Amino acid sequence: MGELEVYEGTATIEKVAALGRRRGFVYPSSDIYGGLGSAYDYGHYGVLLKQNVKAEWQRAMVQERDDIVMLDSAIILHPQVWVASGHVGGFSDPLVDCRTCKHRYRADHIGDAACGRRPSKHPGETADCDLTEARAFNLMFETSIGPVRDEGSLAYLRPETAQGIFINFKNVTSSLRVKPPFGIAQIGKSFRNEITPGNFLFRTREFEQMEMEFFVPPAESVKWYEYWIAERRRWYLDLGLRDTHLRVRPHDPDELSHYSSGTSDLEYLFPIGWSELEGIANRGDFDLTAHAEASGTKLEWIGHEERYVPHVIEPAAGADRATLAFLVDAYDEEEVGGDERTVLRLHPRLAPVKVAVLPLIGKDDGLVGHARPLYEELRKVMSAEYDDSASIGKRYRRQDEIGTPWALTIDHQTLEDGTVTIRDRDSLAQERIPIDGARALLEDRLRQPWQPR
Ligand code: GAP
């Protein structure tokens, strides 16, 4: 099959954002004050979904391996960190101002931008446009430490989690049982004063990263670079992304960051087109060498008969961008029995709620007497919801919209033979199972590989 050029599906970024808001996944931030452009607050189901994304990353990176350890470094680091890393000097985008409409554009994105006065044109295309020369705009947010605001108090909010890992190389190697090849993984917030944020969660100024720095003997760097590209691709596929929507794109030499001798993007086919989901970079010894020189602390591996500065392979993912990709991929609209239904076909391990327990009639004491204890048993081991309001059809639709893979319905037959129906979100199939076996069955299904469509 040839590569897809455009997104094929019912999702658009706008529809996913509207569902997100309506069903309590993601709200525009500072809403009652008119919003703060491209900033979002996660609601209940969004928190659960993003937490599951991060938990699956940590499971694959740390729990199911024995060569990667975790770190949670500070957001505000010594300002010299960002000088040594090259961010103070070089972490910038080329910026262009229009003196007429006062809008600002990324010089390298002019072709995608709309003119401030005539949105059907690109900036610079009308006689009125008066664009400045491009100048470098540093993307780091500045802050200050302590009560006096002067040059000595200047600090930055981290623009990536990676540097917190490099500066802890010595702490980790001297306190934990690690030996190259080994990795240090970190999940946490990063901040970039993006010139053109947008497309919902895709590009924001405050976002969460999931980064891992894998330290290897220099001669093994190419092997591990290829290994991590394949491994990270598999992670997304195992969690249900369609493989026709995922591709690996190696960077051209002129695209490479200052630290990289090779980078490949894992790209996802968003409704806005193919875009970076995660970058996997071969950073060589750039970072450890730079921090060793700037700090005066040797950052090297010393084995029994060897001593070297490890090379680093870095899979760098975004938790919010991954959450958006999973939402877009899962979003579906279809007609069922003459009715339109919206469903999130999320992988069960990502779904914010795993099971809904529904008494057929909410006010029937006999049914409730079976439904409540079942729900209370299930919620001890998985995220579960109890719903006794509205018609059963409406309750199913509500669960479909938040991606709940299974619903257990307690009806009058339950009172006779101790069985309940289990409804499958995707196939809509219903089967009867013993109420006593429901918990074990669901726990087993959550462990099984899952076939999206
Ligand atoms: N340490 C390397 C690094 O930070 P990056 O490609 O700039 O590399 C890694 O960022 C990932 O972080 C991206 O692939 C993306 O998923 C996420 N990311 C970067 N900037 C973002 C933004 N402004 N909003 C949301 N996610 C972002």
CSV table of C-alpha atoms and ligand atoms in Angstrom, one decimal:
chain,number,residue,atom,x,y,z
A,1,MET,CA,0.0,0.0,0.0
A,2,GLY,CA,1.4,3.5,-0.9
A,3,GLU,CA,1.8,6.2,1.6
A,4,LEU,CA,-1.3,8.2,2.5
A,5,GLU,CA,-1.2,11.8,1.5
A,6,VAL,CA,-4.2,13.0,3.5
A,7,TYR,CA,-5.9,11.9,6.7
A,8,GLU,CA,-8.7,9.5,6.0
A,9,GLY,CA,-11.2,9.4,8.8
A,10,THR,CA,-14.0,11.4,10.4
A,11,ALA,CA,-11.8,13.3,12.8
A,12,THR,CA,-10.8,16.9,12.5
A,13,ILE,CA,-8.8,18.8,15.1
A,14,GLU,CA,-11.9,21.0,15.7
A,15,LYS,CA,-14.2,18.0,16.3
A,16,VAL,CA,-11.7,16.4,18.7
A,17,ALA,CA,-11.3,19.7,20.6
A,18,ALA,CA,-15.1,20.1,20.7
A,19,LEU,CA,-15.6,16.6,22.1
A,20,GLY,CA,-12.8,17.2,24.5
A,21,ARG,CA,-14.5,20.2,25.9
A,22,ARG,CA,-18.0,18.8,25.9
A,23,ARG,CA,-17.0,15.6,27.6
A,24,GLY,CA,-14.5,17.0,30.2
A,25,PHE,CA,-11.2,16.0,28.6
A,26,VAL,CA,-9.6,19.4,27.8
A,27,TYR,CA,-10.8,22.9,28.4
A,28,PRO,CA,-9.3,26.2,27.0
A,29,SER,CA,-7.3,27.6,29.8
A,30,SER,CA,-8.4,30.8,31.7
A,31,ASP,CA,-11.7,30.5,29.9
A,32,ILE,CA,-13.6,32.9,32.1
A,33,TYR,CA,-11.0,35.6,31.4
A,34,GLY,CA,-11.4,35.1,27.7
A,35,GLY,CA,-8.8,32.4,27.4
A,36,LEU,CA,-5.0,32.5,27.0
A,37,GLY,CA,-4.1,31.5,23.5
A,38,SER,CA,-3.0,27.9,23.0
A,39,ALA,CA,-3.1,27.0,26.7
A,40,TYR,CA,-5.3,24.2,27.9
A,41,ASP,CA,-6.5,22.7,31.2
A,42,TYR,CA,-7.1,18.9,31.4
A,43,GLY,CA,-10.5,17.9,32.8
A,44,HIS,CA,-11.2,14.6,34.6
A,45,TYR,CA,-11.2,12.2,31.6
A,46,GLY,CA,-8.2,14.1,30.0
A,47,VAL,CA,-6.2,13.7,33.2
A,48,LEU,CA,-6.9,10.0,33.3
A,49,LEU,CA,-6.1,9.6,29.5
A,50,LYS,CA,-2.8,11.5,29.7
A,51,GLN,CA,-1.9,9.7,32.9
A,52,ASN,CA,-2.4,6.4,31.0
A,53,VAL,CA,-0.2,7.6,28.1
A,54,LYS,CA,2.6,8.4,30.5
A,55,ALA,CA,2.1,5.2,32.5
A,56,GLU,CA,2.4,3.1,29.3
A,57,TRP,CA,5.6,5.0,28.4
A,58,GLN,CA,7.1,4.4,31.8
A,59,ARG,CA,6.0,0.7,31.7
A,60,ALA,CA,7.7,0.2,28.3
A,61,MET,CA,10.8,2.3,29.1
A,62,VAL,CA,11.4,1.3,32.7
A,63,GLN,CA,9.2,-1.4,34.2
A,64,GLU,CA,9.5,-4.0,31.4
A,65,ARG,CA,13.3,-3.5,31.0
A,66,ASP,CA,16.3,-3.6,33.3
A,67,ASP,CA,18.5,-1.0,31.7
A,68,ILE,CA,16.6,2.3,32.3
A,69,VAL,CA,16.1,4.3,35.5
A,70,MET,CA,13.9,7.3,36.3
A,71,LEU,CA,14.7,10.8,37.2
A,72,ASP,CA,12.6,13.9,38.1
A,73,SER,CA,14.8,16.9,37.9
A,74,ALA,CA,14.0,20.6,38.7
A,75,ILE,CA,12.3,22.8,36.1
A,76,ILE,CA,14.5,25.8,37.0
A,77,LEU,CA,18.1,24.7,36.6
A,78,HIS,CA,21.3,26.7,37.1
A,79,PRO,CA,21.3,29.2,34.2
A,80,GLN,CA,24.8,28.0,33.1
A,81,VAL,CA,23.1,24.7,32.1
A,82,TRP,CA,21.4,26.5,29.2
A,83,VAL,CA,24.6,28.3,28.2
A,84,ALA,CA,26.5,25.0,28.0
A,85,SER,CA,23.7,23.2,26.2
A,86,GLY,CA,23.6,25.8,23.5
A,87,HIS,CA,20.1,27.0,24.3
A,88,VAL,CA,21.0,30.5,25.3
A,89,GLY,CA,23.0,31.0,22.1
A,90,GLY,CA,21.0,29.0,19.7
A,91,PHE,CA,17.5,27.9,20.8
A,92,SER,CA,15.7,30.4,18.6
A,93,ASP,CA,13.3,30.6,15.7
A,94,PRO,CA,13.6,33.2,12.9
A,95,LEU,CA,11.0,35.9,13.5
A,96,VAL,CA,9.5,38.5,11.1
A,97,ASP,CA,7.3,41.5,12.1
A,98,CYS,CA,4.9,43.3,9.9
A,99,ARG,CA,5.1,47.0,10.6
A,100,THR,CA,1.6,47.5,9.1
A,101,CYS,CA,-0.5,45.0,10.9
A,102,LYS,CA,1.9,44.5,13.9
A,103,HIS,CA,1.6,40.7,13.5
A,104,ARG,CA,4.5,38.4,14.1
A,105,TYR,CA,5.4,35.4,12.0
A,106,ARG,CA,8.0,32.6,11.9
A,107,ALA,CA,10.1,33.4,8.8
A,108,ASP,CA,10.2,29.7,8.0
A,109,HIS,CA,6.4,29.3,8.3
A,110,ILE,CA,5.4,32.4,6.2
A,111,GLY,CA,3.9,30.1,3.5
A,112,ASP,CA,1.4,28.7,6.1
A,113,ALA,CA,0.6,32.0,7.7
A,114,ALA,CA,-2.3,34.4,6.9
A,115,CYS,CA,-1.7,38.1,6.4
A,116,GLY,CA,-3.0,40.1,9.3
A,117,ARG,CA,-5.1,42.4,7.1
A,118,ARG,CA,-6.0,40.1,4.2
A,119,PRO,CA,-6.2,36.5,5.6
A,120,SER,CA,-6.6,35.0,2.2
A,121,LYS,CA,-3.0,36.2,1.4
A,122,HIS,CA,0.3,35.2,3.0
A,123,PRO,CA,2.3,37.8,4.8
A,124,GLY,CA,4.3,39.9,2.3
A,125,GLU,CA,1.9,39.2,-0.6
A,126,THR,CA,0.0,42.5,-0.5
A,127,ALA,CA,1.3,46.0,-1.3
A,128,ASP,CA,0.5,47.1,2.3
A,129,CYS,CA,2.7,44.4,3.9
A,130,ASP,CA,5.9,45.8,5.4
A,131,LEU,CA,7.9,42.9,6.8
A,132,THR,CA,11.1,43.3,8.8
A,133,GLU,CA,14.2,41.3,8.2
A,134,ALA,CA,14.2,37.9,10.1
A,135,ARG,CA,15.8,38.0,13.5
A,136,ALA,CA,16.5,35.3,16.0
A,137,PHE,CA,13.9,35.0,18.7
A,138,ASN,CA,15.0,32.9,21.7
A,139,LEU,CA,12.2,30.5,22.8
A,140,MET,CA,13.2,30.2,26.4
A,141,PHE,CA,10.9,31.7,29.0
A,142,GLU,CA,12.9,33.9,31.4
A,143,THR,CA,12.2,34.3,35.1
A,144,SER,CA,14.2,35.5,38.0
A,145,ILE,CA,15.2,34.0,41.3
A,146,GLY,CA,15.0,35.8,44.6
A,147,PRO,CA,13.6,39.2,45.6
A,148,VAL,CA,15.8,41.4,43.4
A,149,ARG,CA,15.3,41.3,39.7
A,150,ASP,CA,18.7,42.0,38.1
A,151,GLU,CA,21.1,40.2,35.7
A,152,GLY,CA,22.4,37.9,38.4
A,153,SER,CA,18.9,36.6,39.2
A,154,LEU,CA,18.1,35.6,35.6
A,155,ALA,CA,16.9,32.0,35.2
A,156,TYR,CA,14.9,30.0,32.6
A,157,LEU,CA,12.0,27.6,32.6
A,158,ARG,CA,13.4,24.5,31.0
A,159,PRO,CA,12.6,24.2,27.3
A,160,GLU,CA,13.3,20.4,27.4
A,161,THR,CA,13.7,17.8,30.2
A,162,ALA,CA,16.8,16.3,28.6
A,163,GLN,CA,19.4,18.7,30.2
A,164,GLY,CA,18.3,17.7,33.7
A,165,ILE,CA,19.3,14.2,32.8
A,166,PHE,CA,22.8,15.1,31.4
A,167,ILE,CA,23.7,17.1,34.5
A,168,ASN,CA,22.7,14.2,36.7
A,169,PHE,CA,24.8,11.6,34.8
A,170,LYS,CA,27.4,11.5,37.6
A,171,ASN,CA,24.8,11.3,40.4
A,172,VAL,CA,23.1,8.4,38.7
A,173,THR,CA,26.2,6.4,37.7
A,174,SER,CA,27.6,6.7,41.2
A,175,SER,CA,24.4,5.9,43.1
A,176,LEU,CA,22.6,3.2,41.0
A,177,ARG,CA,23.7,-0.1,39.5
A,178,VAL,CA,23.9,1.1,35.9
A,179,LYS,CA,26.5,0.4,33.1
A,180,PRO,CA,26.4,1.5,29.4
A,181,PRO,CA,24.3,0.8,27.5
A,182,PHE,CA,21.8,2.2,30.0
A,183,GLY,CA,19.2,5.0,30.0
A,184,ILE,CA,17.7,7.7,32.2
A,185,ALA,CA,14.1,8.5,31.6
A,186,GLN,CA,12.2,11.6,32.7
A,187,ILE,CA,8.6,12.8,32.3
A,188,GLY,CA,7.8,16.4,33.0
A,189,LYS,CA,6.7,19.9,32.0
A,190,SER,CA,8.7,22.0,29.5
A,191,PHE,CA,8.1,25.5,28.3
A,192,ARG,CA,8.8,27.3,25.0
A,193,ASN,CA,7.7,30.7,24.0
A,194,GLU,CA,6.5,29.4,20.6
A,195,ILE,CA,5.9,32.1,18.0
A,196,THR,CA,3.1,30.2,16.3
A,197,PRO,CA,1.5,27.8,18.7
A,198,GLY,CA,-1.7,26.2,17.6
A,199,ASN,CA,-3.7,23.2,16.5
A,200,PHE,CA,-5.1,22.4,19.9
A,201,LEU,CA,-2.7,20.3,22.0
A,202,PHE,CA,-0.2,20.0,19.1
A,203,ARG,CA,1.9,23.0,19.8
A,204,THR,CA,1.5,24.9,23.1
A,205,ARG,CA,3.8,27.0,25.2
A,206,GLU,CA,3.6,24.8,28.2
A,207,PHE,CA,3.7,21.0,27.6
A,208,GLU,CA,4.8,17.7,29.0
A,209,GLN,CA,7.7,15.7,27.6
A,210,MET,CA,8.6,12.0,27.9
A,211,GLU,CA,12.3,11.9,27.2
A,212,MET,CA,14.9,9.2,27.6
A,213,GLU,CA,18.7,9.5,27.2
A,214,PHE,CA,20.4,6.2,26.4
A,215,PHE,CA,24.1,6.2,27.1
A,216,VAL,CA,26.1,3.8,24.9
A,217,PRO,CA,29.7,2.9,24.1
A,218,PRO,CA,30.6,5.2,21.1
A,219,ALA,CA,31.1,2.3,18.7
A,220,GLU,CA,27.5,1.1,19.3
A,221,SER,CA,25.7,4.4,18.7
A,222,VAL,CA,24.3,3.7,15.2
A,223,LYS,CA,23.0,0.3,16.3
A,224,TRP,CA,21.2,1.8,19.2
A,225,TYR,CA,19.9,4.7,17.2
A,226,GLU,CA,18.2,2.2,14.8
A,227,TYR,CA,17.0,0.1,17.7
A,228,TRP,CA,15.2,3.0,19.4
A,229,ILE,CA,13.5,4.2,16.2
A,230,ALA,CA,12.0,0.7,15.8
A,231,GLU,CA,11.2,0.3,19.5
A,232,ARG,CA,9.4,3.7,19.7
A,233,ARG,CA,7.4,3.0,16.5
A,234,ARG,CA,6.3,-0.3,17.9
A,235,TRP,CA,5.1,1.4,21.1
A,236,TYR,CA,2.6,3.6,19.2
A,237,LEU,CA,1.4,0.7,17.1
A,238,ASP,CA,1.0,-1.6,20.2
A,239,LEU,CA,-1.2,1.2,21.7
A,240,GLY,CA,-3.5,1.2,18.7
A,241,LEU,CA,-2.3,3.9,16.3
A,242,ARG,CA,-2.9,2.7,12.7
A,243,ASP,CA,0.3,1.9,10.9
A,244,THR,CA,-0.9,3.7,7.8
A,245,HIS,CA,-0.9,6.9,10.0
A,246,LEU,CA,2.7,6.5,11.3
A,247,ARG,CA,5.9,6.9,9.4
A,248,VAL,CA,9.6,7.4,10.1
A,249,ARG,CA,11.2,10.4,8.4
A,250,PRO,CA,15.0,10.8,8.7
A,251,HIS,CA,16.1,14.4,8.8
A,252,ASP,CA,18.1,15.9,5.9
A,253,PRO,CA,21.6,17.0,7.0
A,254,ASP,CA,20.6,20.7,6.8
A,255,GLU,CA,17.7,20.1,9.3
A,256,LEU,CA,19.8,18.5,12.0
A,257,SER,CA,20.1,20.3,15.4
A,258,HIS,CA,23.5,21.6,16.5
A,259,TYR,CA,24.0,18.5,18.7
A,260,SER,CA,22.8,15.8,16.4
A,261,SER,CA,24.6,13.5,14.0
A,262,GLY,CA,21.4,11.8,13.0
A,263,THR,CA,17.7,12.4,13.8
A,264,SER,CA,14.5,10.7,12.7
A,265,ASP,CA,11.1,11.9,13.4
A,266,LEU,CA,8.2,9.6,14.0
A,267,GLU,CA,5.5,11.4,12.1
A,268,TYR,CA,1.8,10.9,12.6
A,269,LEU,CA,-0.8,11.7,9.9
A,270,PHE,CA,-2.8,14.3,11.8
A,271,PRO,CA,-5.8,15.9,10.0
A,272,ILE,CA,-3.4,18.8,9.4
A,273,GLY,CA,-1.1,16.5,7.5
A,274,TRP,CA,2.1,14.5,8.4
A,275,SER,CA,3.6,16.1,11.5
A,276,GLU,CA,6.3,15.3,14.1
A,277,LEU,CA,5.1,13.1,17.0
A,278,GLU,CA,8.4,12.2,18.5
A,279,GLY,CA,12.1,12.7,17.6
A,280,ILE,CA,14.8,10.1,17.9
A,281,ALA,CA,18.3,11.7,17.9
A,282,ASN,CA,21.9,10.5,18.0
A,283,ARG,CA,23.3,13.3,20.1
A,284,GLY,CA,26.9,11.8,20.2
A,285,ASP,CA,28.9,13.0,23.1
A,286,PHE,CA,27.9,16.6,22.6
A,287,ASP,CA,26.0,17.2,25.9
A,288,LEU,CA,28.2,15.3,28.3
A,289,THR,CA,31.3,17.0,26.8
A,290,ALA,CA,29.7,20.5,26.9
A,291,HIS,CA,28.6,20.1,30.6
A,292,ALA,CA,32.0,18.6,31.6
A,293,GLU,CA,33.8,21.6,30.1
A,294,ALA,CA,31.5,24.2,31.5
A,295,SER,CA,31.2,22.7,35.0
A,296,GLY,CA,34.7,21.4,35.4
A,297,THR,CA,33.2,18.0,36.4
A,298,LYS,CA,34.3,14.9,34.5
A,299,LEU,CA,31.3,13.2,32.9
A,300,GLU,CA,32.5,9.9,31.6
A,301,TRP,CA,32.1,6.2,32.1
A,302,ILE,CA,34.9,4.5,34.0
A,303,GLY,CA,34.8,0.7,33.8
A,304,HIS,CA,37.4,-1.9,34.9
A,305,GLU,CA,39.5,-1.5,31.8
A,306,GLU,CA,37.9,1.3,30.0
A,307,ARG,CA,37.2,5.0,30.2
A,308,TYR,CA,35.1,6.9,27.7
A,309,VAL,CA,32.4,9.6,27.2
A,310,PRO,CA,29.3,7.7,26.3
A,311,HIS,CA,27.3,8.6,23.2
A,312,VAL,CA,23.6,9.3,23.7
A,313,ILE,CA,20.6,8.2,21.8
A,314,GLU,CA,17.5,10.2,22.7
A,315,PRO,CA,13.9,9.3,22.0
A,316,ALA,CA,12.0,12.5,22.9
A,317,ALA,CA,8.2,12.4,22.9
A,318,GLY,CA,5.5,14.8,23.9
A,319,ALA,CA,2.8,13.6,26.3
A,320,ASP,CA,0.2,16.1,25.1
A,321,ARG,CA,1.0,15.5,21.4
A,322,ALA,CA,0.8,11.8,21.9
A,323,THR,CA,-2.5,12.2,23.7
A,324,LEU,CA,-3.8,14.2,20.8
A,325,ALA,CA,-2.6,11.6,18.3
A,326,PHE,CA,-4.4,8.8,20.3
A,327,LEU,CA,-7.5,10.9,20.5
A,328,VAL,CA,-7.5,11.7,16.7
A,329,ASP,CA,-6.8,8.1,15.8
A,330,ALA,CA,-9.5,6.8,18.1
A,331,TYR,CA,-12.2,9.4,17.1
A,332,ASP,CA,-15.0,7.9,14.9
A,333,GLU,CA,-18.5,8.8,13.8
A,334,GLU,CA,-20.8,6.2,12.5
A,335,GLU,CA,-24.4,5.3,12.0
A,336,VAL,CA,-25.9,2.6,14.2
A,337,GLY,CA,-29.5,1.6,13.6
A,338,GLY,CA,-30.4,5.0,12.0
A,339,ASP,CA,-28.7,7.0,14.8
A,340,GLU,CA,-25.4,8.8,14.7
A,341,ARG,CA,-22.8,7.7,17.3
A,342,THR,CA,-19.5,9.3,18.2
A,343,VAL,CA,-17.1,6.8,19.6
A,344,LEU,CA,-13.5,6.9,20.8
A,345,ARG,CA,-11.9,3.6,19.9
A,346,LEU,CA,-9.1,4.0,22.4
A,347,HIS,CA,-6.9,1.1,23.3
A,348,PRO,CA,-8.4,-0.3,26.5
A,349,ARG,CA,-5.2,0.4,28.5
A,350,LEU,CA,-5.4,4.1,27.4
A,351,ALA,CA,-9.2,4.5,28.0
A,352,PRO,CA,-9.9,6.8,30.9
A,353,VAL,CA,-12.6,4.5,32.1
A,354,LYS,CA,-12.3,0.7,31.6
A,355,VAL,CA,-15.8,-0.4,32.5
A,356,ALA,CA,-19.2,1.1,33.1
A,357,VAL,CA,-21.7,-0.7,35.4
A,358,LEU,CA,-25.2,0.0,34.4
A,359,PRO,CA,-28.4,-1.3,36.2
A,360,LEU,CA,-31.0,-1.6,33.5
A,361,ILE,CA,-33.5,0.4,35.7
A,362,GLY,CA,-31.8,2.8,38.0
A,363,LYS,CA,-34.5,2.7,40.6
A,364,ASP,CA,-35.0,-1.1,40.9
A,365,ASP,CA,-33.6,-2.1,44.3
A,366,GLY,CA,-33.1,-5.7,43.1
A,367,LEU,CA,-30.9,-4.6,40.2
A,368,VAL,CA,-29.1,-1.9,42.2
A,369,GLY,CA,-28.4,-4.6,44.9
A,370,HIS,CA,-26.3,-6.5,42.3
A,371,ALA,CA,-24.9,-3.5,40.4
A,372,ARG,CA,-23.4,-1.4,43.3
A,373,PRO,CA,-21.4,-4.3,44.8
A,374,LEU,CA,-20.1,-5.3,41.4
A,375,TYR,CA,-19.0,-1.6,40.7
A,376,GLU,CA,-17.4,-1.4,44.1
A,377,GLU,CA,-15.4,-4.6,43.5
A,378,LEU,CA,-14.3,-3.4,40.1
A,379,ARG,CA,-13.2,0.1,41.0
A,380,LYS,CA,-10.6,-1.3,43.4
A,381,VAL,CA,-8.6,-2.7,40.5
A,382,MET,CA,-9.5,-0.5,37.5
A,383,SER,CA,-11.1,2.8,36.6
A,384,ALA,CA,-14.9,2.1,36.6
A,385,GLU,CA,-18.0,4.2,36.4
A,386,TYR,CA,-21.5,3.6,37.8
A,387,ASP,CA,-24.4,5.2,35.8
A,388,ASP,CA,-28.1,4.8,36.6
A,389,SER,CA,-29.5,7.8,34.9
A,390,ALA,CA,-31.3,8.1,31.5
A,391,SER,CA,-32.2,5.3,29.1
A,392,ILE,CA,-29.7,2.5,28.6
A,393,GLY,CA,-29.1,3.6,25.0
A,394,LYS,CA,-28.1,7.1,26.2
A,395,ARG,CA,-25.8,5.6,28.8
A,396,TYR,CA,-24.1,3.5,26.2
A,397,ARG,CA,-23.6,6.5,24.0
A,398,ARG,CA,-22.1,8.5,26.9
A,399,GLN,CA,-19.6,5.8,27.5
A,400,ASP,CA,-18.8,5.4,23.7
A,401,GLU,CA,-17.9,9.1,23.6
A,402,ILE,CA,-15.3,8.8,26.4
A,403,GLY,CA,-14.0,5.6,25.0
A,404,THR,CA,-15.1,3.1,27.7
A,405,PRO,CA,-14.3,-0.3,26.1
A,406,TRP,CA,-16.8,-2.4,28.1
A,407,ALA,CA,-20.2,-1.9,29.7
A,408,LEU,CA,-21.8,-4.4,32.1
A,409,THR,CA,-25.6,-4.3,32.3
A,410,ILE,CA,-27.5,-5.8,35.2
A,411,ASP,CA,-31.0,-6.8,34.2
A,412,HIS,CA,-33.7,-9.0,35.5
A,413,GLN,CA,-32.1,-12.2,34.2
A,414,THR,CA,-29.2,-11.3,36.6
A,415,LEU,CA,-31.6,-11.9,39.5
A,416,GLU,CA,-32.5,-15.3,38.0
A,417,ASP,CA,-29.2,-16.8,36.9
A,418,GLY,CA,-26.4,-14.5,38.2
A,419,THR,CA,-25.3,-13.4,34.7
A,420,VAL,CA,-24.8,-9.9,33.3
A,421,THR,CA,-24.3,-8.7,29.7
A,422,ILE,CA,-21.0,-7.4,28.6
A,423,ARG,CA,-21.2,-4.9,25.7
A,424,ASP,CA,-18.2,-4.3,23.5
A,425,ARG,CA,-17.7,-0.6,22.5
A,426,ASP,CA,-16.3,-1.4,19.0
A,427,SER,CA,-18.3,-4.4,17.8
A,428,LEU,CA,-21.4,-3.6,19.8
A,429,ALA,CA,-21.6,-7.3,20.5
A,430,GLN,CA,-23.3,-8.3,23.8
A,431,GLU,CA,-22.7,-11.6,25.6
A,432,ARG,CA,-23.8,-13.0,28.9
A,433,ILE,CA,-21.2,-13.8,31.5
A,434,PRO,CA,-21.4,-14.8,35.1
A,435,ILE,CA,-21.3,-11.8,37.4
A,436,ASP,CA,-18.8,-13.6,39.6
A,437,GLY,CA,-16.3,-13.9,36.8
A,438,ALA,CA,-16.6,-10.3,35.5
A,439,ARG,CA,-13.6,-8.9,37.3
A,440,ALA,CA,-11.2,-11.7,36.2
A,441,LEU,CA,-12.5,-11.5,32.6
A,442,LEU,CA,-11.9,-7.8,32.4
A,443,GLU,CA,-8.4,-8.0,34.0
A,444,ASP,CA,-7.5,-10.7,31.5
A,445,ARG,CA,-8.8,-8.6,28.6
A,446,LEU,CA,-6.7,-5.6,29.7
A,447,ARG,CA,-3.6,-7.8,29.5
A,448,GLN,CA,-4.4,-9.1,26.0
A,449,PRO,CA,-3.0,-7.5,22.8
A,450,TRP,CA,-5.7,-5.4,21.2
A,451,GLN,CA,-6.5,-5.2,17.5
A,452,PRO,CA,-7.8,-1.7,16.7
A,453,ARG,CA,-10.1,-2.2,13.8
B,1,GAP,N1,15.3,17.0,23.9
B,1,GAP,C1,15.0,17.1,22.5
B,1,GAP,C2,13.7,17.8,22.2
B,1,GAP,O1,13.2,18.4,23.1
B,1,GAP,P1,12.0,18.3,20.4
B,1,GAP,O2,11.8,17.6,19.0
B,1,GAP,O3,12.1,19.8,20.4
B,1,GAP,O4,13.2,17.6,21.0
B,1,GAP,C3,10.4,16.5,21.5
B,1,GAP,O5,10.8,17.9,21.3
B,1,GAP,C4,8.9,16.3,21.5
B,1,GAP,O6,8.3,17.2,22.4
B,1,GAP,C5,8.3,16.7,20.2
B,1,GAP,O7,8.4,15.6,19.3
B,1,GAP,C6,6.9,16.9,20.6
B,1,GAP,O8,6.2,15.7,20.7
B,1,GAP,C7,7.0,17.6,21.9
B,1,GAP,N2,7.0,19.0,21.8
B,1,GAP,C8,7.9,19.9,21.4
B,1,GAP,N3,7.5,21.2,21.4
B,1,GAP,C9,6.2,21.1,21.8
B,1,GAP,C10,5.2,22.1,21.9
B,1,GAP,N4,5.4,23.4,21.8
B,1,GAP,N5,3.9,21.7,22.2
B,1,GAP,C11,3.6,20.4,22.4
B,1,GAP,N6,4.6,19.4,22.3
B,1,GAP,C12,5.8,19.8,22.0
